[in-house]
Amino acid sequence: MIVKHEDVKRKRTLSVDISHDDGVQSIGKTKQLGMTISSQPILSVQDLKTYFHQDEGVVRAVDGVSFDVLPGKTLGIVGESGCGKSVTARSILRIVEQGGRIEGGAIWLRRGQNGHVNEIDLVQLKEDGREIRSIRGGEIALIFQEPMTSFSAFHTVGNQMIEAIRLHSNLNRKEARERAIELLRMVGIPKPERRIDEYSFQLSGGLRQRVMIAMALSSDPKVLIADEPTTALDVTTQAQVLDLLRQLQEERGLSIILITHDMGVIAEMADDVVVMYLGRVVEQGPVDEIFHEPKHPYTRLLLKSIPSILAQPRTKLATLVGSIPHPYNRPAGCPFHPRCPEFMAGKCNVEEPQPKPVNERQVVSCFLYEE
């Protein structure tokens, strides 16, 4: 369920904590609530807006995104390339690329302490400060989309893992190396004592992805963001990586944000689904409802484009007409209306729909469901 940002401000009693961080004064928002962490989302994104200011204009890569991540559950974020999925992930970790910045919204991270919930708004933290650096890779970890370009080609994977482990722990180099070997063995890499001294280009795509997962788990995070972890992998390796993530989630109680454009992966892995289009959430709800009763026309078209063994032979797959608009030329009104088969002239091209609940568990941004 989406909670409006105004309601969040009204309901939450915030205390301002002023601390000196790397010689610079930073202001963070924290609070204490008398409830258990298991009854609340571990991560809440509320009305997040991340814009890129370029010479040609402003790109609204993330334009008012809201969702919750529950403890021990998997949230799938799906959409075409260019919908803002990866920028959303980078905004959570405060590693938005140069030229971009968070313009508004809140990212609440909840921590359980002595039966109470301590919450911190990551947006209010200094992006290169000590506190966000301890959270980044510590409490929230990211599996990058392409491990070949994410690893340094000039250092062994072991050197990079040991550096990450020592950054978030008090282990010495020998203990960190043993910890790295243990992690490599845990993710199913054969002969980890030898692999730890190899370079990323010496490993296959599947092994590189497993090393990336091992590095992400090195600090025992509570939230794991997997940004298209099976891209460029064959179907057998893809299945192995997904099985590994599922196994690790069961063993460690991980909360996973799974970013992908593959609806089949979403159906297999996710508990809840967020469908994004042009930086906005157009539909969200439990995976069963999204797949069996999709409400938004965009979601329906995505599902129709999935190949099925039940389809008639030699029939063409359904396709989405057109492509995502250029970021400097966003259409007025509903951003999907130029491609929508249920477009209503004078309405969809004039006004922008707002998220509305259509039943107890689904929220949709579409004029088809307005009274």
Coordinates of N, CA and C in Angstrom, one line a residue, residues 87-318:
V87 N 18.3 3.4 -11.6 CA 18.5 4.7 -10.9 C 17.8 4.7 -9.6
T88 N 16.7 4.0 -9.5 CA 16.0 3.8 -8.2 C 17.0 3.1 -7.2
A89 N 17.6 2.0 -7.7 CA 18.5 1.3 -6.8 C 19.7 2.1 -6.4
R90 N 20.3 2.9 -7.3 CA 21.4 3.7 -7.0 C 21.0 4.8 -6.1
S91 N 19.8 5.3 -6.2 CA 19.3 6.4 -5.3 C 19.2 5.9 -3.9
I92 N 18.8 4.6 -3.7 CA 18.7 4.1 -2.3 C 20.1 4.0 -1.7
L93 N 21.1 3.7 -2.4 CA 22.5 3.6 -1.9 C 23.2 4.9 -2.0
R94 N 22.6 6.0 -2.5 CA 23.2 7.3 -2.7 C 24.4 7.3 -3.5
I95 N 24.4 6.5 -4.6 CA 25.5 6.5 -5.6 C 25.0 6.9 -7.0
V96 N 24.1 7.9 -7.0 CA 23.6 8.4 -8.3 C 24.8 8.9 -9.1
E97 N 24.8 8.7 -10.4 CA 25.9 9.1 -11.3 C 26.0 10.6 -11.3
Q98 N 27.2 11.1 -11.8 CA 27.4 12.6 -11.8 C 26.3 13.2 -12.7
G99 N 25.9 14.4 -12.2 CA 24.8 15.1 -12.9 C 23.4 14.9 -12.3
G100 N 23.3 13.8 -11.6 CA 22.0 13.5 -11.0 C 22.0 13.7 -9.5
R101 N 20.8 14.1 -9.0 CA 20.6 14.2 -7.6 C 19.2 14.0 -7.2
I102 N 19.0 13.6 -5.9 CA 17.7 13.4 -5.4 C 17.0 14.7 -5.1
E103 N 15.9 15.0 -5.7 CA 15.2 16.2 -5.6 C 14.2 16.2 -4.5
G104 N 13.7 15.0 -4.1 CA 12.6 15.0 -3.1 C 12.3 13.6 -2.7
G105 N 11.5 13.4 -1.7 CA 11.1 12.1 -1.2 C 11.9 11.7 0.0
A106 N 11.7 10.4 0.4 CA 12.3 9.9 1.6 C 12.6 8.4 1.4
I107 N 13.7 7.9 2.0 CA 14.1 6.5 1.9 C 14.3 6.1 3.4
W108 N 13.3 5.4 4.0 CA 13.4 5.1 5.4 C 14.0 3.7 5.5
L109 N 15.1 3.6 6.3 CA 15.7 2.3 6.6 C 15.4 2.0 8.1
R110 N 14.8 0.8 8.3 CA 14.4 0.5 9.7 C 15.4 -0.6 10.3
R111 N 15.8 -0.3 11.5 CA 16.7 -1.2 12.2 C 16.0 -1.6 13.5
G112 N 16.1 -2.9 13.9 CA 15.5 -3.4 15.1 C 16.5 -3.3 16.3
Q113 N 16.2 -2.6 17.4 CA 17.1 -2.5 18.5 C 16.2 -2.7 19.8
N114 N 16.5 -3.7 20.6 CA 15.8 -3.9 21.9 C 14.3 -3.8 21.8
G115 N 13.8 -4.5 20.8 CA 12.3 -4.5 20.6 C 11.7 -3.3 20.1
H116 N 12.5 -2.3 19.7 CA 12.0 -1.1 19.1 C 12.6 -0.9 17.7
V117 N 12.0 0.0 17.0 CA 12.4 0.3 15.6 C 13.1 1.6 15.5
N118 N 14.3 1.6 15.1 CA 15.0 2.9 14.8 C 15.0 3.1 13.3
E119 N 14.5 4.3 12.9 CA 14.4 4.6 11.5 C 15.3 5.8 11.1
I120 N 15.9 5.7 9.9 CA 16.8 6.8 9.4 C 16.4 7.0 8.0
D121 N 16.3 8.3 7.6 CA 16.0 8.7 6.3 C 17.4 8.9 5.5
L122 N 17.6 8.0 4.6 CA 18.9 8.0 3.8 C 19.0 9.2 3.0
V123 N 17.9 9.8 2.6 CA 18.0 11.0 1.7 C 18.7 12.2 2.5
Q124 N 18.5 12.2 3.8 CA 19.1 13.3 4.6 C 20.5 13.1 4.9
L125 N 21.1 12.0 4.6 CA 22.5 11.7 5.0 C 23.4 12.3 3.9
K126 N 24.6 12.7 4.3 CA 25.6 13.2 3.3 C 26.1 12.1 2.5
E127 N 26.0 12.2 1.2 CA 26.2 11.1 0.3 C 27.6 10.4 0.4
D128 N 28.6 11.2 0.8 CA 30.0 10.6 1.0 C 30.3 10.6 2.5
G129 N 29.3 10.7 3.4 CA 29.6 10.7 4.8 C 29.8 9.3 5.4
R130 N 30.3 9.3 6.6 CA 30.6 8.0 7.3 C 29.4 7.1 7.5
E131 N 28.3 7.7 7.8 CA 27.1 6.9 8.1 C 26.6 6.2 6.9
I132 N 26.4 6.9 5.8 CA 25.9 6.3 4.6 C 26.9 5.2 4.0
R133 N 28.2 5.5 4.2 CA 29.2 4.5 3.8 C 29.2 3.2 4.6
S134 N 28.8 3.3 5.9 CA 28.6 2.1 6.7 C 27.4 1.4 6.3
I135 N 26.3 2.1 5.8 CA 25.1 1.4 5.4 C 25.3 0.8 4.0
R136 N 26.0 1.5 3.1 CA 26.2 1.0 1.8 C 27.2 -0.1 1.8
G137 N 26.8 -1.3 1.4 CA 27.6 -2.5 1.5 C 27.5 -3.2 2.8
G138 N 27.1 -2.5 3.8 CA 26.9 -3.1 5.2 C 25.5 -3.6 5.4
E139 N 24.6 -2.7 5.5 CA 23.2 -3.1 5.7 C 22.4 -3.2 4.4
I140 N 22.8 -2.5 3.4 CA 22.2 -2.7 2.1 C 23.3 -2.9 1.1
A141 N 23.2 -4.1 0.4 CA 24.2 -4.4 -0.6 C 23.6 -4.5 -2.0
L142 N 24.5 -4.3 -3.0 CA 24.0 -4.2 -4.4 C 24.8 -5.2 -5.3
I143 N 24.1 -6.0 -6.0 CA 24.7 -6.9 -7.0 C 24.5 -6.2 -8.4
F144 N 25.7 -5.7 -8.9 CA 25.6 -4.9 -10.1 C 25.2 -5.8 -11.3
Q145 N 24.7 -5.0 -12.4 CA 24.2 -5.7 -13.5 C 25.2 -6.5 -14.3
E146 N 26.4 -6.0 -14.4 CA 27.5 -6.6 -15.2 C 28.7 -6.7 -14.4
P147 N 29.0 -7.9 -13.8 CA 30.2 -8.0 -12.9 C 31.5 -7.8 -13.7
M148 N 31.5 -8.1 -15.0 CA 32.8 -7.9 -15.7 C 33.3 -6.5 -15.6
T149 N 32.4 -5.6 -15.7 CA 32.8 -4.2 -15.7 C 32.8 -3.6 -14.2
S150 N 32.2 -4.4 -13.3 CA 32.1 -3.9 -11.9 C 33.4 -4.2 -11.1
F151 N 34.0 -5.4 -11.5 CA 35.3 -5.8 -10.8 C 36.4 -5.0 -11.5
S152 N 37.5 -4.8 -10.7 CA 38.7 -4.2 -11.3 C 39.5 -5.3 -12.0
A153 N 39.9 -5.0 -13.2 CA 40.7 -6.0 -14.0 C 42.2 -6.1 -13.5
F154 N 42.6 -5.1 -12.6 CA 44.0 -5.0 -12.2 C 44.2 -5.7 -10.8
H155 N 43.1 -6.1 -10.2 CA 43.3 -6.7 -8.9 C 42.5 -8.1 -8.9
T156 N 43.0 -9.0 -8.1 CA 42.3 -10.3 -8.0 C 41.0 -10.1 -7.3
V157 N 40.1 -11.1 -7.5 CA 38.8 -11.0 -6.9 C 38.9 -11.1 -5.4
G158 N 40.0 -11.8 -4.9 CA 40.2 -11.9 -3.5 C 40.6 -10.6 -2.9
N159 N 41.5 -9.8 -3.6 CA 41.9 -8.5 -3.0 C 40.7 -7.6 -2.9
Q160 N 39.7 -7.7 -3.8 CA 38.6 -6.8 -3.8 C 37.6 -7.3 -2.7
M161 N 37.5 -8.6 -2.5 CA 36.6 -9.1 -1.5 C 37.1 -8.8 -0.1
I162 N 38.4 -8.9 0.1 CA 39.1 -8.7 1.4 C 39.0 -7.2 1.7
E163 N 39.1 -6.3 0.8 CA 38.9 -4.9 1.0 C 37.5 -4.6 1.5
A164 N 36.5 -5.2 0.9 CA 35.1 -5.0 1.3 C 34.8 -5.5 2.7
I165 N 35.4 -6.7 3.0 CA 35.2 -7.3 4.3 C 35.8 -6.5 5.4
R166 N 37.0 -6.0 5.2 CA 37.7 -5.2 6.2 C 37.1 -3.9 6.4
L167 N 36.5 -3.4 5.4 CA 35.8 -2.0 5.4 C 34.7 -2.1 6.4
H168 N 34.0 -3.2 6.5 CA 32.8 -3.3 7.4 C 33.0 -4.2 8.6
S169 N 34.2 -4.5 8.9 CA 34.5 -5.4 10.1 C 35.9 -5.0 10.7
N170 N 36.2 -5.7 11.8 CA 37.5 -5.5 12.5 C 38.5 -6.6 12.2
L171 N 38.2 -7.4 11.2 CA 39.1 -8.5 10.9 C 40.4 -8.1 10.3
N172 N 41.5 -8.8 10.6 CA 42.8 -8.5 10.0 C 42.8 -9.1 8.6
R173 N 43.9 -8.9 7.9 CA 43.9 -9.4 6.5 C 43.8 -10.9 6.4
K174 N 44.5 -11.7 7.3 CA 44.4 -13.1 7.2 C 43.0 -13.6 7.5
E175 N 42.3 -13.0 8.5 CA 41.0 -13.4 8.9 C 40.0 -13.1 7.7
A176 N 40.2 -11.9 7.1 CA 39.3 -11.5 6.0 C 39.5 -12.4 4.8
R177 N 40.7 -12.9 4.6 CA 40.9 -13.8 3.5 C 40.2 -15.2 3.8
E178 N 40.3 -15.6 5.0 CA 39.5 -16.9 5.3 C 38.0 -16.7 5.2
R179 N 37.6 -15.5 5.6 CA 36.1 -15.2 5.4 C 35.7 -15.1 4.0
A180 N 36.6 -14.6 3.1 CA 36.3 -14.5 1.7 C 36.2 -15.9 1.1
I181 N 37.2 -16.8 1.5 CA 37.2 -18.2 1.0 C 35.9 -18.9 1.4
E182 N 35.5 -18.6 2.6 CA 34.2 -19.2 3.2 C 33.0 -18.8 2.3
L183 N 33.0 -17.5 2.0 CA 31.9 -17.0 1.2 C 31.9 -17.5 -0.2
L184 N 33.0 -17.7 -0.8 CA 33.1 -18.3 -2.1 C 32.6 -19.7 -2.1
R185 N 33.0 -20.4 -1.1 CA 32.5 -21.8 -1.0 C 31.0 -21.8 -0.8
M186 N 30.5 -20.9 0.0 CA 29.0 -20.8 0.3 C 28.2 -20.6 -1.0
V187 N 28.7 -19.8 -1.9 CA 28.0 -19.5 -3.1 C 28.2 -20.6 -4.2
G188 N 28.9 -21.6 -3.9 CA 29.1 -22.7 -4.8 C 30.2 -22.6 -5.8
I189 N 31.2 -21.9 -5.5 CA 32.4 -21.8 -6.4 C 33.4 -22.9 -6.0
P190 N 33.7 -23.8 -7.0 CA 34.7 -24.9 -6.7 C 36.1 -24.4 -6.5
K191 N 36.8 -25.1 -5.6 CA 38.2 -24.7 -5.3 C 38.4 -23.2 -5.0
P192 N 37.7 -22.8 -4.0 CA 37.7 -21.3 -3.6 C 39.1 -20.9 -3.2
E193 N 39.9 -21.8 -2.6 CA 41.3 -21.4 -2.2 C 42.1 -21.0 -3.4
R194 N 41.8 -21.5 -4.6 CA 42.5 -21.1 -5.8 C 41.9 -20.0 -6.5
R195 N 40.5 -20.0 -6.6 CA 39.8 -18.9 -7.3 C 40.0 -17.6 -6.7
I196 N 40.3 -17.5 -5.4 CA 40.4 -16.2 -4.7 C 41.6 -15.4 -5.2
D197 N 42.5 -16.1 -5.8 CA 43.7 -15.4 -6.3 C 43.7 -15.2 -7.8
E198 N 42.5 -15.4 -8.4 CA 42.3 -15.2 -9.9 C 41.7 -13.8 -10.2
Y199 N 41.9 -13.4 -11.4 CA 41.3 -12.1 -11.8 C 39.9 -12.4 -12.4
S200 N 39.1 -11.3 -12.5 CA 37.8 -11.5 -13.0 C 37.7 -12.0 -14.4
F201 N 38.7 -11.6 -15.3 CA 38.6 -12.0 -16.7 C 39.0 -13.5 -16.8
Q202 N 39.5 -14.1 -15.7 CA 39.8 -15.6 -15.8 C 38.6 -16.4 -15.4
L203 N 37.5 -15.8 -15.0 CA 36.3 -16.5 -14.6 C 35.3 -16.5 -15.6
S204 N 34.4 -17.5 -15.6 CA 33.3 -17.5 -16.5 C 32.2 -16.5 -16.0
G205 N 31.2 -16.2 -16.9 CA 30.2 -15.3 -16.5 C 29.4 -15.7 -15.2
G206 N 29.1 -17.0 -15.1 CA 28.4 -17.5 -14.0 C 29.2 -17.4 -12.7
L207 N 30.6 -17.7 -12.8 CA 31.4 -17.6 -11.6 C 31.6 -16.2 -11.2
R208 N 31.7 -15.3 -12.2 CA 31.8 -13.8 -11.8 C 30.6 -13.4 -11.1
Q209 N 29.4 -13.8 -11.5 CA 28.2 -13.4 -10.8 C 28.1 -14.0 -9.4
R210 N 28.6 -15.2 -9.2 CA 28.7 -15.8 -7.9 C 29.6 -15.1 -7.0
V211 N 30.8 -14.6 -7.5 CA 31.7 -13.8 -6.8 C 31.1 -12.5 -6.4
M212 N 30.4 -11.9 -7.3 CA 29.7 -10.7 -7.0 C 28.7 -10.8 -5.8
I213 N 27.9 -12.0 -5.9 CA 27.0 -12.3 -4.8 C 27.7 -12.5 -3.5
A214 N 28.8 -13.2 -3.5 CA 29.6 -13.4 -2.3 C 30.1 -12.1 -1.7
M215 N 30.6 -11.2 -2.6 CA 31.0 -9.9 -2.1 C 29.9 -9.1 -1.5
A216 N 28.7 -9.2 -2.1 CA 27.6 -8.4 -1.6 C 27.2 -9.0 -0.2
L217 N 27.4 -10.3 0.0 CA 27.0 -10.9 1.3 C 28.1 -10.8 2.4
S218 N 29.2 -10.3 2.0 CA 30.4 -10.3 2.9 C 30.1 -9.6 4.3
S219 N 29.2 -8.6 4.3 CA 29.0 -7.9 5.5 C 27.6 -8.2 6.1
D220 N 27.0 -9.4 5.7 CA 25.8 -9.8 6.2 C 24.7 -8.8 6.2
P221 N 24.4 -8.3 5.0 CA 23.4 -7.2 4.8 C 22.0 -7.7 5.1
K222 N 21.1 -6.7 5.4 CA 19.7 -7.0 5.6 C 18.9 -6.9 4.4
V223 N 19.3 -6.1 3.5 CA 18.6 -5.8 2.2 C 19.7 -6.1 1.1
L224 N 19.3 -6.9 0.1 CA 20.1 -7.1 -1.1 C 19.4 -6.7 -2.3
I225 N 20.0 -5.7 -3.1 CA 19.5 -5.2 -4.3 C 20.2 -6.0 -5.5
A226 N 19.4 -6.7 -6.2 CA 20.0 -7.5 -7.4 C 19.5 -6.8 -8.7
D227 N 20.5 -6.1 -9.3 CA 20.1 -5.3 -10.5 C 20.4 -6.2 -11.7
E228 N 19.3 -6.9 -12.2 CA 19.4 -7.8 -13.3 C 20.6 -8.7 -13.2
P229 N 20.6 -9.6 -12.1 CA 21.7 -10.5 -11.8 C 21.9 -11.6 -12.9
T230 N 20.9 -11.8 -13.7 CA 21.1 -12.9 -14.7 C 21.3 -12.4 -16.1
T231 N 21.5 -11.1 -16.3 CA 21.7 -10.6 -17.7 C 23.0 -11.3 -18.3
A232 N 22.8 -11.6 -19.6 CA 23.9 -12.2 -20.4 C 24.4 -13.6 -19.9
L233 N 23.6 -14.2 -19.1 CA 23.9 -15.6 -18.7 C 23.0 -16.6 -19.4
D234 N 23.5 -17.8 -19.7 CA 22.6 -18.8 -20.3 C 21.6 -19.2 -19.4
V235 N 20.6 -19.9 -19.9 CA 19.4 -20.3 -19.1 C 19.8 -21.2 -17.9
T236 N 20.7 -22.1 -18.1 CA 21.1 -23.0 -17.0 C 21.8 -22.2 -15.9
T237 N 22.8 -21.4 -16.3 CA 23.5 -20.6 -15.2 C 22.5 -19.6 -14.6
Q238 N 21.6 -19.1 -15.4 CA 20.5 -18.2 -14.8 C 19.7 -18.9 -13.7
A239 N 19.3 -20.1 -14.0 CA 18.5 -20.9 -13.0 C 19.4 -21.1 -11.8
Q240 N 20.7 -21.4 -11.9 CA 21.5 -21.7 -10.8 C 21.7 -20.4 -9.9
V241 N 21.8 -19.3 -10.5 CA 22.0 -18.0 -9.8 C 20.7 -17.7 -9.0
L242 N 19.5 -17.9 -9.7 CA 18.3 -17.6 -9.0 C 18.0 -18.6 -7.8
D243 N 18.4 -19.9 -8.0 CA 18.3 -20.8 -6.9 C 19.2 -20.5 -5.8
L244 N 20.4 -20.0 -6.1 CA 21.3 -19.5 -5.1 C 20.7 -18.4 -4.3
L245 N 20.2 -17.4 -4.9 CA 19.6 -16.2 -4.2 C 18.4 -16.7 -3.3
R246 N 17.6 -17.6 -3.8 CA 16.5 -18.1 -3.0 C 17.0 -18.9 -1.8
Q247 N 18.0 -19.7 -2.0 CA 18.6 -20.4 -0.9 C 19.2 -19.5 0.2
L248 N 19.9 -18.5 -0.3 CA 20.5 -17.5 0.7 C 19.4 -16.7 1.4
Q249 N 18.4 -16.4 0.7 CA 17.3 -15.7 1.4 C 16.7 -16.5 2.5
E250 N 16.4 -17.8 2.2 CA 15.9 -18.7 3.3 C 16.8 -18.8 4.5
E251 N 18.1 -19.0 4.2 CA 19.1 -19.2 5.3 C 19.3 -17.9 6.1
R252 N 19.3 -16.8 5.5 CA 19.7 -15.5 6.1 C 18.6 -14.6 6.4
G253 N 17.4 -14.9 5.9 CA 16.3 -14.0 6.1 C 16.4 -12.7 5.3
L254 N 17.1 -12.7 4.2 CA 17.3 -11.5 3.4 C 16.1 -10.9 2.8
S255 N 16.0 -9.6 2.7 CA 15.0 -8.9 1.9 C 15.7 -8.6 0.6
I256 N 15.1 -8.9 -0.5 CA 15.7 -8.8 -1.8 C 14.8 -7.8 -2.7
I257 N 15.5 -6.9 -3.3 CA 14.9 -6.1 -4.4 C 15.5 -6.6 -5.7
L258 N 14.6 -7.2 -6.5 CA 15.1 -7.9 -7.7 C 14.6 -7.0 -8.9
I259 N 15.6 -6.4 -9.6 CA 15.4 -5.6 -10.7 C 15.6 -6.3 -12.0
T260 N 14.6 -6.4 -12.9 CA 14.7 -7.1 -14.1 C 13.7 -6.7 -15.1
H261 N 13.9 -7.1 -16.4 CA 12.9 -6.8 -17.4 C 12.2 -8.2 -17.8
D262 N 12.6 -9.2 -17.1 CA 12.2 -10.6 -17.5 C 11.0 -11.0 -16.5
M263 N 9.8 -11.0 -17.1 CA 8.6 -11.3 -16.3 C 8.6 -12.7 -15.8
G264 N 9.3 -13.6 -16.5 CA 9.4 -15.0 -16.0 C 10.2 -15.1 -14.7
V265 N 11.3 -14.3 -14.6 CA 12.1 -14.3 -13.4 C 11.3 -13.7 -12.3
I266 N 10.5 -12.7 -12.5 CA 9.6 -12.1 -11.5 C 8.6 -13.1 -11.0
A267 N 8.0 -13.9 -11.9 CA 7.0 -14.9 -11.5 C 7.7 -16.0 -10.6
E268 N 8.9 -16.3 -10.9 CA 9.6 -17.3 -10.1 C 10.1 -16.9 -8.8
M269 N 10.5 -15.6 -8.7 CA 11.2 -15.1 -7.5 C 10.5 -14.2 -6.6
A270 N 9.6 -13.3 -7.1 CA 9.1 -12.2 -6.4 C 7.8 -12.6 -5.5
D271 N 7.7 -11.9 -4.4 CA 6.4 -11.9 -3.6 C 5.5 -10.8 -4.0
D272 N 6.1 -9.6 -4.2 CA 5.4 -8.4 -4.6 C 6.1 -7.8 -5.8
V273 N 5.3 -7.1 -6.6 CA 5.8 -6.5 -7.9 C 5.5 -5.0 -8.0
V274 N 6.5 -4.3 -8.5 CA 6.3 -2.9 -8.8 C 6.6 -2.8 -10.3
V275 N 5.7 -2.3 -11.1 CA 5.8 -2.1 -12.5 C 6.1 -0.6 -12.8
M276 N 7.3 -0.3 -13.4 CA 7.6 1.1 -13.7 C 7.6 1.4 -15.1
Y277 N 7.3 2.7 -15.4 CA 7.3 3.2 -16.8 C 7.7 4.6 -16.7
L278 N 8.8 5.0 -17.4 CA 9.2 6.3 -17.6 C 9.4 7.0 -16.2
G279 N 10.0 6.3 -15.2 CA 10.3 6.9 -14.0 C 9.2 6.9 -12.9
R280 N 8.0 6.3 -13.3 CA 6.9 6.3 -12.4 C 6.4 4.9 -12.2
V281 N 5.8 4.6 -11.0 CA 5.1 3.3 -10.7 C 3.7 3.4 -11.3
V282 N 3.4 2.5 -12.3 CA 2.1 2.4 -12.9 C 1.2 1.4 -12.2
E283 N 1.8 0.4 -11.6 CA 1.0 -0.7 -10.9 C 1.9 -1.4 -9.9
Q284 N 1.3 -1.8 -8.8 CA 2.1 -2.6 -7.8 C 1.1 -3.4 -7.0
G285 N 1.6 -4.6 -6.6 CA 0.7 -5.5 -5.8 C 1.4 -6.9 -5.7
P286 N 0.8 -7.8 -5.1 CA 1.3 -9.2 -4.9 C 1.5 -9.8 -6.3
V287 N 2.5 -10.7 -6.4 CA 2.8 -11.3 -7.7 C 1.6 -12.1 -8.3
D288 N 0.8 -12.8 -7.5 CA -0.3 -13.5 -8.0 C -1.3 -12.6 -8.6
E289 N -1.7 -11.5 -8.0 CA -2.6 -10.6 -8.5 C -2.1 -9.9 -9.8
I290 N -0.9 -9.6 -9.8 CA -0.3 -8.9 -11.0 C -0.3 -9.8 -12.2
F291 N -0.1 -11.1 -12.0 CA 0.0 -12.0 -13.2 C -1.4 -12.5 -13.6
H292 N -2.3 -12.7 -12.6 CA -3.6 -13.3 -13.0 C -4.7 -12.2 -13.2
E293 N -4.5 -11.0 -12.6 CA -5.5 -9.9 -12.9 C -4.7 -8.6 -13.0
P294 N -3.9 -8.5 -14.0 CA -3.2 -7.2 -14.3 C -4.2 -6.1 -14.6
K295 N -4.0 -4.9 -14.0 CA -5.0 -3.8 -14.2 C -4.5 -2.8 -15.2
H296 N -3.2 -2.4 -15.2 CA -2.8 -1.4 -16.1 C -2.5 -1.9 -17.5
P297 N -2.9 -1.2 -18.5 CA -2.6 -1.7 -19.9 C -1.2 -2.0 -20.2
Y298 N -0.2 -1.3 -19.6 CA 1.2 -1.6 -19.8 C 1.6 -2.9 -19.2
T299 N 1.1 -3.2 -18.0 CA 1.3 -4.5 -17.4 C 0.7 -5.7 -18.2
R300 N -0.4 -5.4 -18.8 CA -1.1 -6.5 -19.6 C -0.2 -6.8 -20.8
L301 N 0.3 -5.7 -21.5 CA 1.1 -5.9 -22.7 C 2.4 -6.6 -22.4
L302 N 3.0 -6.3 -21.2 CA 4.2 -7.0 -20.8 C 4.0 -8.5 -20.6
L303 N 2.9 -8.8 -20.0 CA 2.6 -10.2 -19.8 C 2.2 -10.9 -21.1
K304 N 1.6 -10.2 -22.0 CA 1.2 -10.9 -23.3 C 2.5 -11.1 -24.2
S305 N 3.5 -10.4 -23.9 CA 4.8 -10.6 -24.7 C 5.6 -11.8 -24.3
I306 N 5.2 -12.5 -23.2 CA 5.9 -13.6 -22.7 C 5.6 -14.8 -23.6
P307 N 6.6 -15.6 -24.1 CA 6.3 -16.8 -24.9 C 5.6 -17.8 -24.0
S308 N 4.7 -18.6 -24.6 CA 4.0 -19.6 -23.9 C 3.9 -20.9 -24.7
I309 N 4.1 -22.0 -24.0 CA 4.0 -23.3 -24.6 C 2.6 -23.7 -25.0
L310 N 1.7 -22.9 -24.5 CA 0.2 -23.2 -24.8 C -0.2 -22.4 -26.0
A311 N 0.6 -21.5 -26.6 CA 0.3 -20.7 -27.7 C 0.2 -21.6 -29.0
Q312 N -0.6 -21.1 -29.9 CA -0.8 -21.8 -31.2 C 0.6 -21.8 -32.0
P313 N 0.9 -22.9 -32.6 CA 2.2 -22.8 -33.4 C 2.1 -21.8 -34.5
R314 N 3.3 -21.2 -34.8 CA 3.5 -20.2 -35.8 C 2.7 -18.9 -35.6
T315 N 2.3 -18.6 -34.4 CA 1.6 -17.3 -34.1 C 2.7 -16.3 -33.6
K316 N 2.5 -15.1 -34.0 CA 3.4 -14.0 -33.6 C 3.2 -13.6 -32.1
L317 N 4.3 -13.3 -31.5 CA 4.2 -12.8 -30.1 C 3.6 -11.4 -30.1
A318 N 2.8 -11.1 -29.1 CA 2.3 -9.7 -28.9 C 3.4 -8.8 -28.6

